[in-house]
Tab-separated table of C-alpha atoms and ligand atoms in Angstrom:
chain	number	residue	atom	x	y	z
R	1	MET	CA	-0.059	0.131	-0.086
R	2	ASN	CA	3.020	2.290	-0.323
R	3	GLY	CA	2.612	4.266	2.938
R	4	LYS	CA	-1.186	5.016	1.980
R	5	LYS	CA	-2.996	6.542	4.895
R	6	ILE	CA	-6.375	4.891	5.900
R	7	LEU	CA	-8.659	6.777	8.179
R	8	LEU	CA	-10.870	3.971	9.818
R	9	ILE	CA	-14.018	4.747	11.342
R	10	VAL	CA	-15.133	1.895	13.738
R	11	GLY	CA	-18.817	1.747	14.357
R	12	GLY	CA	-20.600	0.358	17.322
R	13	GLY	CA	-21.449	-3.367	16.593
R	14	ILE	CA	-20.258	-6.890	17.722
R	15	ALA	CA	-18.039	-7.037	14.673
R	16	ALA	CA	-16.080	-4.111	15.772
R	17	TYR	CA	-13.605	-6.481	17.174
R	18	LYS	CA	-12.583	-7.443	13.389
R	19	ALA	CA	-11.582	-3.709	13.027
R	20	CYS	CA	-8.480	-4.755	14.986
R	21	GLU	CA	-7.465	-7.379	12.887
R	22	LEU	CA	-8.119	-4.984	9.730
R	23	VAL	CA	-5.660	-2.434	11.358
R	24	ARG	CA	-3.141	-5.183	11.653
R	25	LEU	CA	-3.638	-6.246	7.910
R	26	ILE	CA	-3.514	-2.758	6.573
R	27	ARG	CA	-0.288	-2.196	8.395
R	28	LYS	CA	1.304	-5.461	7.246
R	29	ALA	CA	0.337	-4.346	3.692
R	30	GLY	CA	2.567	-1.157	4.061
R	31	GLY	CA	-0.324	1.176	4.888
R	32	SER	CA	-0.882	3.620	8.099
R	33	VAL	CA	-4.082	3.919	9.778
R	34	ARG	CA	-5.533	6.451	12.233
R	35	CYS	CA	-8.819	5.064	13.884
R	36	VAL	CA	-11.870	7.176	14.973
R	37	LEU	CA	-14.164	5.159	17.451
R	38	THR	CA	-17.862	6.192	17.805
R	39	VAL	CA	-19.333	6.155	21.073
R	40	GLY	CA	-21.030	2.760	20.141
R	41	GLY	CA	-17.751	1.388	18.927
R	42	ALA	CA	-16.111	2.151	22.042
R	43	HIS	CA	-18.541	-0.153	23.751
R	44	PHE	CA	-16.930	-3.040	21.859
R	45	VAL	CA	-13.285	-2.162	21.564
R	46	THR	CA	-11.103	0.091	23.650
R	47	PRO	CA	-9.270	3.240	22.101
R	48	MET	CA	-6.101	1.666	23.950
R	49	THR	CA	-6.406	-1.513	21.806
R	50	LEU	CA	-6.628	0.343	18.479
R	51	ALA	CA	-4.023	2.966	19.552
R	52	ALA	CA	-1.612	-0.042	20.169
R	53	LEU	CA	-2.626	-1.748	16.939
R	54	SER	CA	-2.166	1.345	14.742
R	55	GLU	CA	0.679	3.000	17.055
R	56	SER	CA	-1.212	6.227	16.419
R	57	GLN	CA	-3.758	8.307	18.889
R	58	VAL	CA	-7.451	7.131	18.602
R	59	PHE	CA	-9.888	10.050	18.203
R	60	THR	CA	-13.361	9.671	19.854
R	61	ASN	CA	-14.793	12.958	20.619
R	62	LEU	CA	-15.559	15.929	18.320
R	63	PHE	CA	-15.535	18.473	21.264
R	64	ASP	CA	-12.294	17.479	22.754
R	65	LEU	CA	-10.670	20.822	22.442
R	66	LYS	CA	-7.139	19.788	22.425
R	67	ASP	CA	-7.615	17.438	19.487
R	68	GLU	CA	-9.716	19.937	17.656
R	69	ALA	CA	-6.903	22.570	18.006
R	70	GLU	CA	-4.297	20.240	17.024
R	71	MET	CA	-6.011	17.654	14.604
R	72	GLY	CA	-9.591	18.969	13.724
R	73	HIS	CA	-11.983	16.948	11.682
R	74	ILE	CA	-11.085	18.383	8.598
R	75	GLN	CA	-7.409	17.773	8.865
R	76	LEU	CA	-8.018	14.234	10.055
R	77	SER	CA	-9.867	13.622	6.696
R	78	ARG	CA	-7.495	16.056	4.804
R	79	GLU	CA	-4.527	13.798	5.542
R	80	ALA	CA	-6.201	10.515	4.629
R	81	ASP	CA	-6.011	8.751	1.197
R	82	LEU	CA	-9.060	6.868	1.820
R	83	VAL	CA	-11.834	6.900	4.680
R	84	VAL	CA	-13.078	3.408	5.545
R	85	VAL	CA	-15.896	2.786	7.772
R	86	ALA	CA	-16.064	-0.811	9.378
R	87	PRO	CA	-18.459	-1.924	10.822
R	88	ALA	CA	-20.707	0.385	9.275
R	89	THR	CA	-23.865	0.053	11.286
R	90	ALA	CA	-27.244	0.636	10.174
R	91	ASP	CA	-27.480	3.563	12.316
R	92	LEU	CA	-24.377	5.135	11.020
R	93	MET	CA	-25.210	4.428	7.490
R	94	ALA	CA	-28.525	6.149	8.002
R	95	LYS	CA	-26.651	9.309	9.469
R	96	MET	CA	-24.402	9.278	6.540
R	97	ALA	CA	-27.268	9.062	4.080
R	98	ALA	CA	-29.218	11.831	5.794
R	99	GLY	CA	-25.962	13.984	5.856
R	100	MET	CA	-26.104	14.116	9.784
R	101	ALA	CA	-23.220	15.385	11.765
R	102	ASP	CA	-23.579	14.957	15.211
R	103	ASP	CA	-20.309	13.480	16.519
R	104	LEU	CA	-16.636	13.086	15.238
R	105	ALA	CA	-17.189	10.430	12.898
R	106	THR	CA	-20.249	11.539	11.014
R	107	THR	CA	-18.784	15.245	10.952
R	108	LEU	CA	-15.760	14.089	9.197
R	109	LEU	CA	-17.834	11.838	6.928
R	110	LEU	CA	-19.616	14.719	5.686
R	111	ALA	CA	-16.578	17.065	5.558
R	112	THR	CA	-14.334	14.794	3.682
R	113	ASP	CA	-13.522	14.928	-0.145
R	114	LYS	CA	-11.936	11.573	0.001
R	115	LYS	CA	-13.462	8.512	-1.485
R	116	VAL	CA	-15.339	6.442	1.176
R	117	LEU	CA	-15.653	2.657	1.623
R	118	ALA	CA	-18.252	1.365	3.940
R	119	ALA	CA	-18.423	-2.298	5.203
R	120	PRO	CA	-21.664	-3.127	6.551
R	121	ALA	CA	-22.499	-5.162	9.760
R	122	MET	CA	-25.831	-5.609	11.248
R	123	ASN	CA	-28.670	-7.835	12.063
R	124	VAL	CA	-30.126	-9.652	8.789
R	125	ARG	CA	-33.550	-8.115	9.274
R	126	MET	CA	-31.836	-4.663	9.683
R	127	TRP	CA	-30.121	-5.148	6.700
R	128	LEU	CA	-32.963	-6.227	4.493
R	129	HIS	CA	-35.184	-3.497	5.934
R	130	GLU	CA	-36.373	-1.189	3.274
R	131	ALA	CA	-34.896	1.837	5.030
R	132	THR	CA	-31.326	0.383	5.240
R	133	GLN	CA	-31.520	-0.735	1.540
R	134	ARG	CA	-32.879	2.865	0.620
R	135	ASN	CA	-29.906	4.343	2.714
R	136	VAL	CA	-27.310	1.866	0.942
R	137	ALA	CA	-28.730	3.092	-2.503
R	138	ARG	CA	-28.518	6.702	-1.415
R	139	LEU	CA	-24.793	6.234	-0.318
R	140	ARG	CA	-23.979	4.507	-3.475
R	141	ASP	CA	-25.600	7.309	-5.308
R	142	ASP	CA	-23.569	9.870	-3.438
R	143	GLY	CA	-20.469	7.858	-4.488
R	144	VAL	CA	-19.754	5.779	-1.344
R	145	THR	CA	-18.629	2.241	-2.223
R	146	VAL	CA	-20.778	-0.063	0.177
R	147	MET	CA	-19.759	-3.494	0.334
R	148	THR	CA	-22.233	-6.313	0.373
R	149	PRO	CA	-22.056	-7.981	3.769
R	150	ASP	CA	-21.240	-11.662	4.072
R	151	GLU	CA	-24.228	-14.237	4.530
R	152	GLY	CA	-23.922	-16.827	7.534
R	153	GLU	CA	-24.556	-17.304	11.084
R	154	MET	CA	-24.860	-14.124	13.141
R	155	ALA	CA	-24.021	-13.225	16.639
R	156	CYS	CA	-27.583	-12.856	17.295
R	157	GLY	CA	-28.470	-16.448	16.266
R	158	GLU	CA	-30.050	-15.619	12.936
R	159	TYR	CA	-28.859	-16.610	9.581
R	160	GLY	CA	-28.530	-14.530	6.404
R	161	PRO	CA	-26.751	-11.498	4.885
R	162	GLY	CA	-25.547	-8.917	7.532
R	163	ARG	CA	-22.016	-10.184	8.734
R	164	LEU	CA	-19.055	-8.019	8.211
R	165	PRO	CA	-17.026	-8.813	5.243
R	166	GLU	CA	-14.012	-10.620	6.369
R	167	PRO	CA	-10.998	-8.184	7.069
R	168	GLU	CA	-9.048	-9.800	4.030
R	169	ALA	CA	-11.835	-8.923	1.941
R	170	ILE	CA	-12.042	-5.297	3.167
R	171	LEU	CA	-8.395	-4.962	2.562
R	172	ASP	CA	-8.812	-6.046	-0.965
R	173	ALA	CA	-11.490	-3.485	-1.598
R	174	ILE	CA	-9.166	-0.849	0.127
R	175	GLU	CA	-6.387	-1.803	-2.352
R	176	ARG	CA	-8.773	-1.681	-5.481
R	177	MET	CA	-10.056	1.562	-4.385
R	178	LEU	CA	-6.484	3.170	-3.921
R	179	GLY	CA	-5.415	1.644	-7.191
R	180	ALA	CA	-8.409	2.554	-9.260
R	181	PRO	CA	-8.739	5.600	-11.238
R	182	ASP	CA	-11.259	8.230	-9.735
R	183	PRO	CA	-14.771	6.668	-10.430
R	184	LEU	CA	-15.835	10.252	-11.411
R	185	ALA	CA	-13.562	9.997	-14.378
R	186	ASP	CA	-15.870	7.396	-15.837
R	187	GLN	CA	-18.893	9.664	-15.677
R	188	PRO	CA	-20.340	11.285	-18.688
R	189	ASP	CA	-19.322	14.881	-17.761
R	190	PHE	CA	-15.583	13.955	-18.051
R	191	ALA	CA	-16.072	11.878	-21.074
R	192	PRO	CA	-18.359	13.938	-23.311
R	193	ASP	CA	-17.426	12.262	-26.504
R	194	ALA	CA	-17.955	8.643	-25.266
R	195	PRO	CA	-20.557	6.832	-27.218
R	196	LEU	CA	-22.959	6.416	-24.439
R	197	ALA	CA	-22.214	9.718	-22.579
R	198	GLY	CA	-25.360	11.199	-21.040
R	199	ARG	CA	-27.315	8.120	-21.262
R	200	HIS	CA	-28.580	6.451	-18.070
R	201	ILE	CA	-28.860	2.303	-18.650
R	202	LEU	CA	-30.466	0.001	-16.136
R	203	VAL	CA	-29.110	-3.585	-15.791
R	204	THR	CA	-30.378	-6.419	-13.583
R	205	ALA	CA	-28.149	-9.268	-12.822
R	206	GLY	CA	-27.867	-12.339	-10.743
R	207	PRO	CA	-30.523	-14.867	-9.271
R	208	THR	CA	-33.265	-13.874	-6.808
R	209	HIS	CA	-33.676	-15.656	-3.539
R	210	GLU	CA	-37.127	-16.229	-2.419
R	211	PRO	CA	-37.337	-17.027	1.366
R	212	ILE	CA	-39.023	-20.282	2.580
R	213	ASP	CA	-38.212	-19.586	6.071
R	214	PRO	CA	-35.506	-17.532	7.869
R	215	VAL	CA	-32.796	-20.028	6.909
R	216	ARG	CA	-33.994	-21.542	3.508
R	217	VAL	CA	-34.465	-19.973	-0.145
R	218	LEU	CA	-35.623	-20.823	-3.609
R	219	ALA	CA	-32.699	-20.100	-5.762
R	220	ASN	CA	-31.180	-20.615	-8.932
R	221	ARG	CA	-27.474	-21.008	-10.409
R	222	SER	CA	-27.159	-17.318	-11.986
R	223	SER	CA	-23.787	-16.167	-11.052
R	224	GLY	CA	-24.406	-12.571	-12.130
R	225	LYS	CA	-21.063	-12.270	-14.212
R	226	GLN	CA	-22.624	-11.599	-17.551
R	227	GLY	CA	-24.806	-8.934	-16.221
R	228	PHE	CA	-22.024	-7.462	-14.158
R	229	ALA	CA	-19.661	-7.604	-17.464
R	230	ILE	CA	-22.511	-6.022	-19.337
R	231	ALA	CA	-22.829	-3.204	-16.589
R	232	ALA	CA	-19.041	-2.667	-16.677
R	233	ALA	CA	-18.985	-2.542	-20.585
R	234	LEU	CA	-21.770	0.114	-20.694
R	235	GLY	CA	-19.975	2.186	-18.008
R	236	ALA	CA	-16.432	1.874	-20.111
R	237	LEU	CA	-18.610	3.583	-23.030
R	238	GLY	CA	-19.658	6.377	-20.764
R	239	ALA	CA	-23.001	5.377	-19.590
R	240	ARG	CA	-24.359	6.122	-16.223
R	241	VAL	CA	-25.072	2.704	-15.061
R	242	THR	CA	-27.593	1.509	-12.374
R	243	LEU	CA	-27.094	-2.233	-11.576
R	244	VAL	CA	-29.881	-3.825	-9.678
R	245	ALA	CA	-28.180	-6.958	-8.335
R	246	GLY	CA	-29.495	-10.091	-6.799
R	247	PRO	CA	-27.601	-12.037	-4.185
R	248	VAL	CA	-24.126	-12.544	-5.812
R	249	SER	CA	-20.645	-11.924	-4.388
R	250	LEU	CA	-19.159	-10.132	-7.379
R	251	PRO	CA	-17.051	-6.745	-7.031
R	252	THR	CA	-18.962	-3.622	-8.254
R	253	PRO	CA	-17.700	-2.458	-11.678
R	254	GLY	CA	-15.888	0.946	-11.286
R	255	GLY	CA	-18.216	3.887	-11.592
R	256	VAL	CA	-21.437	1.843	-11.607
R	257	THR	CA	-24.187	2.403	-9.060
R	258	ARG	CA	-25.132	-0.902	-7.551
R	259	ILE	CA	-28.389	-1.739	-5.823
R	260	ASP	CA	-28.437	-5.007	-3.930
R	261	VAL	CA	-31.615	-6.797	-3.592
R	262	GLU	CA	-32.807	-10.353	-2.588
R	263	THR	CA	-36.205	-11.132	-3.953
R	264	ALA	CA	-38.073	-10.756	-7.194
R	265	ARG	CA	-40.368	-8.087	-5.757
R	266	GLU	CA	-37.294	-6.231	-4.311
R	267	MET	CA	-35.832	-6.019	-7.707
R	268	ALA	CA	-39.195	-4.884	-9.216
R	269	GLU	CA	-39.218	-2.047	-6.719
R	270	ALA	CA	-35.475	-1.200	-7.428
R	271	VAL	CA	-36.107	-1.177	-11.117
R	272	ASP	CA	-38.870	1.134	-10.726
R	273	ARG	CA	-37.096	3.603	-8.414
R	274	ALA	CA	-34.065	3.450	-10.812
R	275	LEU	CA	-36.275	4.862	-13.694
R	276	PRO	CA	-36.246	6.834	-16.202
R	277	ALA	CA	-33.595	5.116	-18.262
R	278	ASP	CA	-32.802	5.083	-21.963
R	279	ALA	CA	-32.111	1.530	-22.147
R	280	ALA	CA	-32.769	-1.513	-19.750
R	281	VAL	CA	-30.988	-4.811	-19.926
R	282	MET	CA	-32.645	-7.429	-17.931
R	283	VAL	CA	-30.066	-10.237	-17.523
R	284	ALA	CA	-31.289	-11.268	-14.114
R	285	ALA	CA	-32.610	-14.699	-13.688
R	286	VAL	CA	-35.642	-13.710	-11.670
R	287	ALA	CA	-37.336	-16.399	-9.702
R	288	ASP	CA	-40.936	-17.014	-11.325
R	289	TRP	CA	-42.305	-18.210	-8.269
R	290	ARG	CA	-42.194	-17.373	-4.451
R	291	VAL	CA	-43.770	-18.799	-1.372
R	292	GLU	CA	-45.297	-17.117	1.558
R	293	PRO	CA	-42.221	-17.374	3.972
R	294	ALA	CA	-42.780	-18.985	7.337
R	295	ALA	CA	-41.850	-16.716	10.159
R	296	SER	CA	-39.742	-19.382	11.992
R	297	LYS	CA	-37.673	-22.143	10.891
R	298	ILE	CA	-39.768	-25.052	9.433
R	299	LYS	CA	-38.946	-28.247	11.605
R	300	LYS	CA	-39.111	-31.936	10.406
R	301	GLY	CA	-42.057	-33.591	11.987
R	302	PRO	CA	-43.963	-36.866	11.820
R	303	GLU	CA	-46.415	-34.971	9.425
R	304	GLY	CA	-43.818	-35.319	6.668
R	305	PRO	CA	-42.179	-32.808	4.298
R	306	PRO	CA	-43.881	-29.310	4.127
R	307	ARG	CA	-45.999	-28.554	0.954
R	308	LEU	CA	-44.736	-25.461	-0.596
R	309	SER	CA	-47.470	-23.394	-2.252
R	310	LEU	CA	-46.121	-21.331	-5.102
R	311	VAL	CA	-47.252	-17.710	-6.026
R	312	GLU	CA	-46.267	-16.342	-9.247
R	313	ASN	CA	-43.864	-13.349	-9.156
R	314	PRO	CA	-44.265	-9.866	-11.055
R	315	ASP	CA	-42.642	-10.245	-14.662
R	316	ILE	CA	-40.403	-7.322	-14.334
R	317	LEU	CA	-39.559	-7.174	-17.957
R	318	ALA	CA	-43.127	-7.763	-19.296
R	319	GLU	CA	-44.430	-5.011	-16.871
R	320	LEU	CA	-41.886	-2.435	-17.888
R	321	ALA	CA	-42.409	-3.074	-21.573
R	322	VAL	CA	-46.194	-1.868	-21.207
R	323	SER	CA	-45.165	0.909	-18.483
R	324	SER	CA	-45.392	4.558	-19.311
R	325	ARG	CA	-42.046	4.837	-18.382
R	326	ARG	CA	-40.755	2.086	-20.776
R	327	PRO	CA	-37.084	2.760	-21.668
R	328	ARG	CA	-36.508	3.341	-25.252
R	329	LEU	CA	-34.611	0.285	-25.835
R	330	LEU	CA	-35.555	-2.614	-23.785
R	331	ILE	CA	-33.697	-5.678	-23.887
R	332	GLY	CA	-34.322	-9.164	-21.909
R	333	PHE	CA	-32.380	-12.280	-21.896
R	334	ALA	CA	-33.737	-15.777	-22.287
R	335	ALA	CA	-31.877	-18.763	-20.684
R	336	GLU	CA	-32.949	-21.948	-22.604
R	337	THR	CA	-31.677	-25.293	-22.601
R	338	ASP	CA	-33.822	-26.585	-25.552
R	339	ASN	CA	-35.144	-24.905	-28.707
R	340	VAL	CA	-33.067	-21.863	-27.653
R	341	VAL	CA	-33.840	-19.555	-30.526
R	342	GLY	CA	-37.456	-20.570	-31.033
R	343	ASN	CA	-38.318	-20.088	-27.313
R	344	ALA	CA	-36.388	-16.711	-27.263
R	345	GLN	CA	-38.302	-15.504	-30.403
R	346	ALA	CA	-41.468	-16.305	-28.553
R	347	LYS	CA	-40.381	-14.715	-25.545
R	348	ARG	CA	-39.440	-11.507	-27.251
R	349	GLU	CA	-43.213	-11.261	-28.770
R	350	ARG	CA	-44.777	-12.242	-25.343
R	351	LYS	CA	-42.649	-9.890	-23.041
R	352	GLY	CA	-42.554	-6.849	-25.431
R	353	ALA	CA	-38.979	-6.626	-25.513
R	354	ASP	CA	-36.975	-4.864	-28.504
R	355	TRP	CA	-34.251	-7.438	-28.360
R	356	ILE	CA	-33.827	-10.722	-26.471
R	357	VAL	CA	-30.448	-12.161	-25.942
R	358	ALA	CA	-31.070	-15.988	-26.225
R	359	ASN	CA	-28.657	-17.613	-23.905
R	360	ASP	CA	-27.977	-21.202	-24.370
R	361	VAL	CA	-27.520	-22.408	-20.769
R	362	SER	CA	-27.053	-26.166	-21.558
R	363	GLY	CA	-23.626	-27.224	-20.327
R	364	ASP	CA	-21.315	-25.077	-17.962
R	365	VAL	CA	-22.439	-21.565	-18.981
R	366	MET	CA	-24.016	-20.709	-15.754
R	367	GLY	CA	-21.299	-19.583	-13.376
R	368	GLY	CA	-18.555	-20.133	-16.322
R	369	THR	CA	-16.629	-17.578	-17.895
R	370	ASN	CA	-17.849	-18.320	-21.438
R	371	ASN	CA	-21.271	-17.779	-23.135
R	372	ARG	CA	-23.274	-18.774	-26.143
R	373	VAL	CA	-25.657	-16.246	-27.241
R	374	HIS	CA	-27.967	-15.352	-30.381
R	375	LEU	CA	-29.325	-11.700	-30.669
R	376	ILE	CA	-33.101	-11.864	-31.577
R	377	THR	CA	-34.192	-8.484	-32.951
R	378	ALA	CA	-37.318	-7.426	-35.043
R	379	GLN	CA	-34.871	-7.837	-38.005
R	380	GLY	CA	-34.026	-11.345	-37.300
R	381	ILE	CA	-31.591	-13.626	-35.595
R	382	GLU	CA	-27.775	-13.010	-35.394
R	383	ASN	CA	-25.769	-15.998	-34.048
R	384	TRP	CA	-22.678	-14.925	-32.111
R	385	ASP	CA	-19.706	-17.061	-31.772
R	386	PRO	CA	-19.181	-18.537	-28.299
R	387	ALA	CA	-16.983	-16.137	-26.294
R	388	PRO	CA	-16.080	-14.943	-23.151
R	389	LYS	CA	-18.701	-13.081	-21.066
R	390	ALA	CA	-16.603	-9.819	-21.063
R	391	ASP	CA	-16.361	-10.044	-24.827
R	392	ILE	CA	-20.248	-10.567	-25.196
R	393	ALA	CA	-20.798	-7.684	-22.975
R	394	ARG	CA	-18.504	-5.406	-25.074
R	395	LYS	CA	-20.199	-6.214	-28.221
R	396	LEU	CA	-23.866	-5.890	-26.936
R	397	ALA	CA	-22.799	-2.444	-25.245
R	398	GLU	CA	-21.524	-1.205	-28.746
R	399	ARG	CA	-24.829	-2.470	-30.294
R	400	ILE	CA	-26.704	-0.685	-27.549
R	401	ALA	CA	-24.580	2.477	-28.404
R	402	ALA	CA	-25.334	2.421	-32.060
R	403	ALA	CA	-29.112	1.677	-31.463
R	404	LEU	CA	-29.506	4.629	-29.065
R	405	GLU	CA	-27.361	6.802	-31.565
R	406	GLY	CA	-29.967	6.135	-34.195
X	1	CTP	N1	-37.844	-11.656	-16.166
X	1	CTP	C1	-38.406	-10.817	-15.459
X	1	CTP	N2	-39.158	-10.804	-14.423
X	1	CTP	C2	-39.549	-12.286	-14.034
X	1	CTP	C3	-39.067	-13.423	-14.962
X	1	CTP	C4	-38.128	-13.045	-15.879
X	1	CTP	O1	-38.039	-9.485	-15.587
X	1	CTP	N3	-40.319	-12.526	-13.067
X	1	CTP	C5	-36.752	-11.340	-17.183
X	1	CTP	C6	-35.546	-11.969	-17.107
X	1	CTP	O2	-34.604	-11.046	-16.606
X	1	CTP	C7	-35.200	-12.024	-18.766
X	1	CTP	C8	-36.582	-12.460	-19.337
X	1	CTP	O3	-37.448	-11.950	-18.393
X	1	CTP	O4	-34.736	-10.799	-19.204
X	1	CTP	C9	-36.583	-13.914	-19.561
X	1	CTP	O5	-36.345	-14.738	-18.390
X	1	CTP	P1	-36.660	-16.366	-18.458
X	1	CTP	O6	-36.255	-16.570	-16.965
X	1	CTP	O7	-35.752	-16.726	-19.645
X	1	CTP	O8	-37.992	-16.298	-18.816
X	1	CTP	P2	-39.327	-16.778	-18.077
X	1	CTP	O9	-40.319	-15.557	-18.046
X	1	CTP	O10	-39.006	-17.144	-16.533
X	1	CTP	O11	-39.777	-17.948	-18.887
X	1	CTP	P3	-39.364	-19.603	-18.564
X	1	CTP	O12	-38.884	-19.759	-17.262
X	1	CTP	O13	-40.803	-20.064	-18.821
X	1	CTP	O14	-38.568	-19.895	-19.731
């Protein structure tokens, strides 16, 4: 990390102890760390522990006159190369999204002009709550990189997404952000001649998970790789890209605004909120059905296996096709194993899409790096050579740019 300076804000959650390991890893990688501990954070780790690990003074109080005189909040963020919030609690992210500044941590987050990385950690219900998802979307819009929390058993005994990403993963994200060009450089304002400059394009990607009970889901094998590659390729051509992603563990392409969702209905809402768009590329493998989830874990019993009663999910693509806010170019994907082109042609008509990318998912396509597609338009069928997903993404992005130009 070549002596890069990290300002680490430690929020108040049980995962705060992992911040100690993060400090150690950053220093081992050649960086230096200054820590700011929120009042909540200080309930979980002591300033002394962080001071010893960082070999630097730990700041806790906005109104400590001595610190304010010698090292004010502006100065603290000015000397940093990157601001990292770990753990980013629901409360801290809500304050950041609202622009509040009622303690040292939130004040310097509001005062900073540096890139900010937030690693969330909270109870699964708090993470999935609409308010938190709204705050995460707002923060991403504001340019904050919000990591997707890990999924697993939580300190509170529940299971699901909400665990602090492992310190190694946070270090990876830090290194990527320090090495990456400024995301603003990808924005249309900075590349006025780019083919998709000034366009907003919506991409859906990944699977959806439909909960059966607090521990089980109905899922599918979509990896999200093709959709993420398309979002990256559109961004590289200068588009402002909103990527609505189902549960996948893929890094967010630079300059792309990502909204994480779990279920089909959450995806439909996120798509609706992201409109208007010049084009939409619906790559997600949306679950066709959901069940009414049980409030607590379904137990095995003498009455035998439970019967799942399936309810149809909204068809996001078909509903968008008839909406008053329909993007000018609407593209669907058709994952097929048999009669690939025939089924995809019928799907284009049935769903009202302009183009369908017929995706032959027989074999090892799902989760793999290569893909086999045919582009179905009103003009006919184009058979594209099998190619890496990144190449298919670039070719599709170029076709989208040409179509919007026309
Ligand atoms: N799609 C959607 N909402 C759904 C289901 C699918 O927006 N509830 C979109 C997908 O993102 C994709 C296209 O519709 O762009 C086709 O998805 P696919 O799963 O292939 O089609 P289905 O409608 O599910 O048809 P089937 O499973 O019967 O093949």
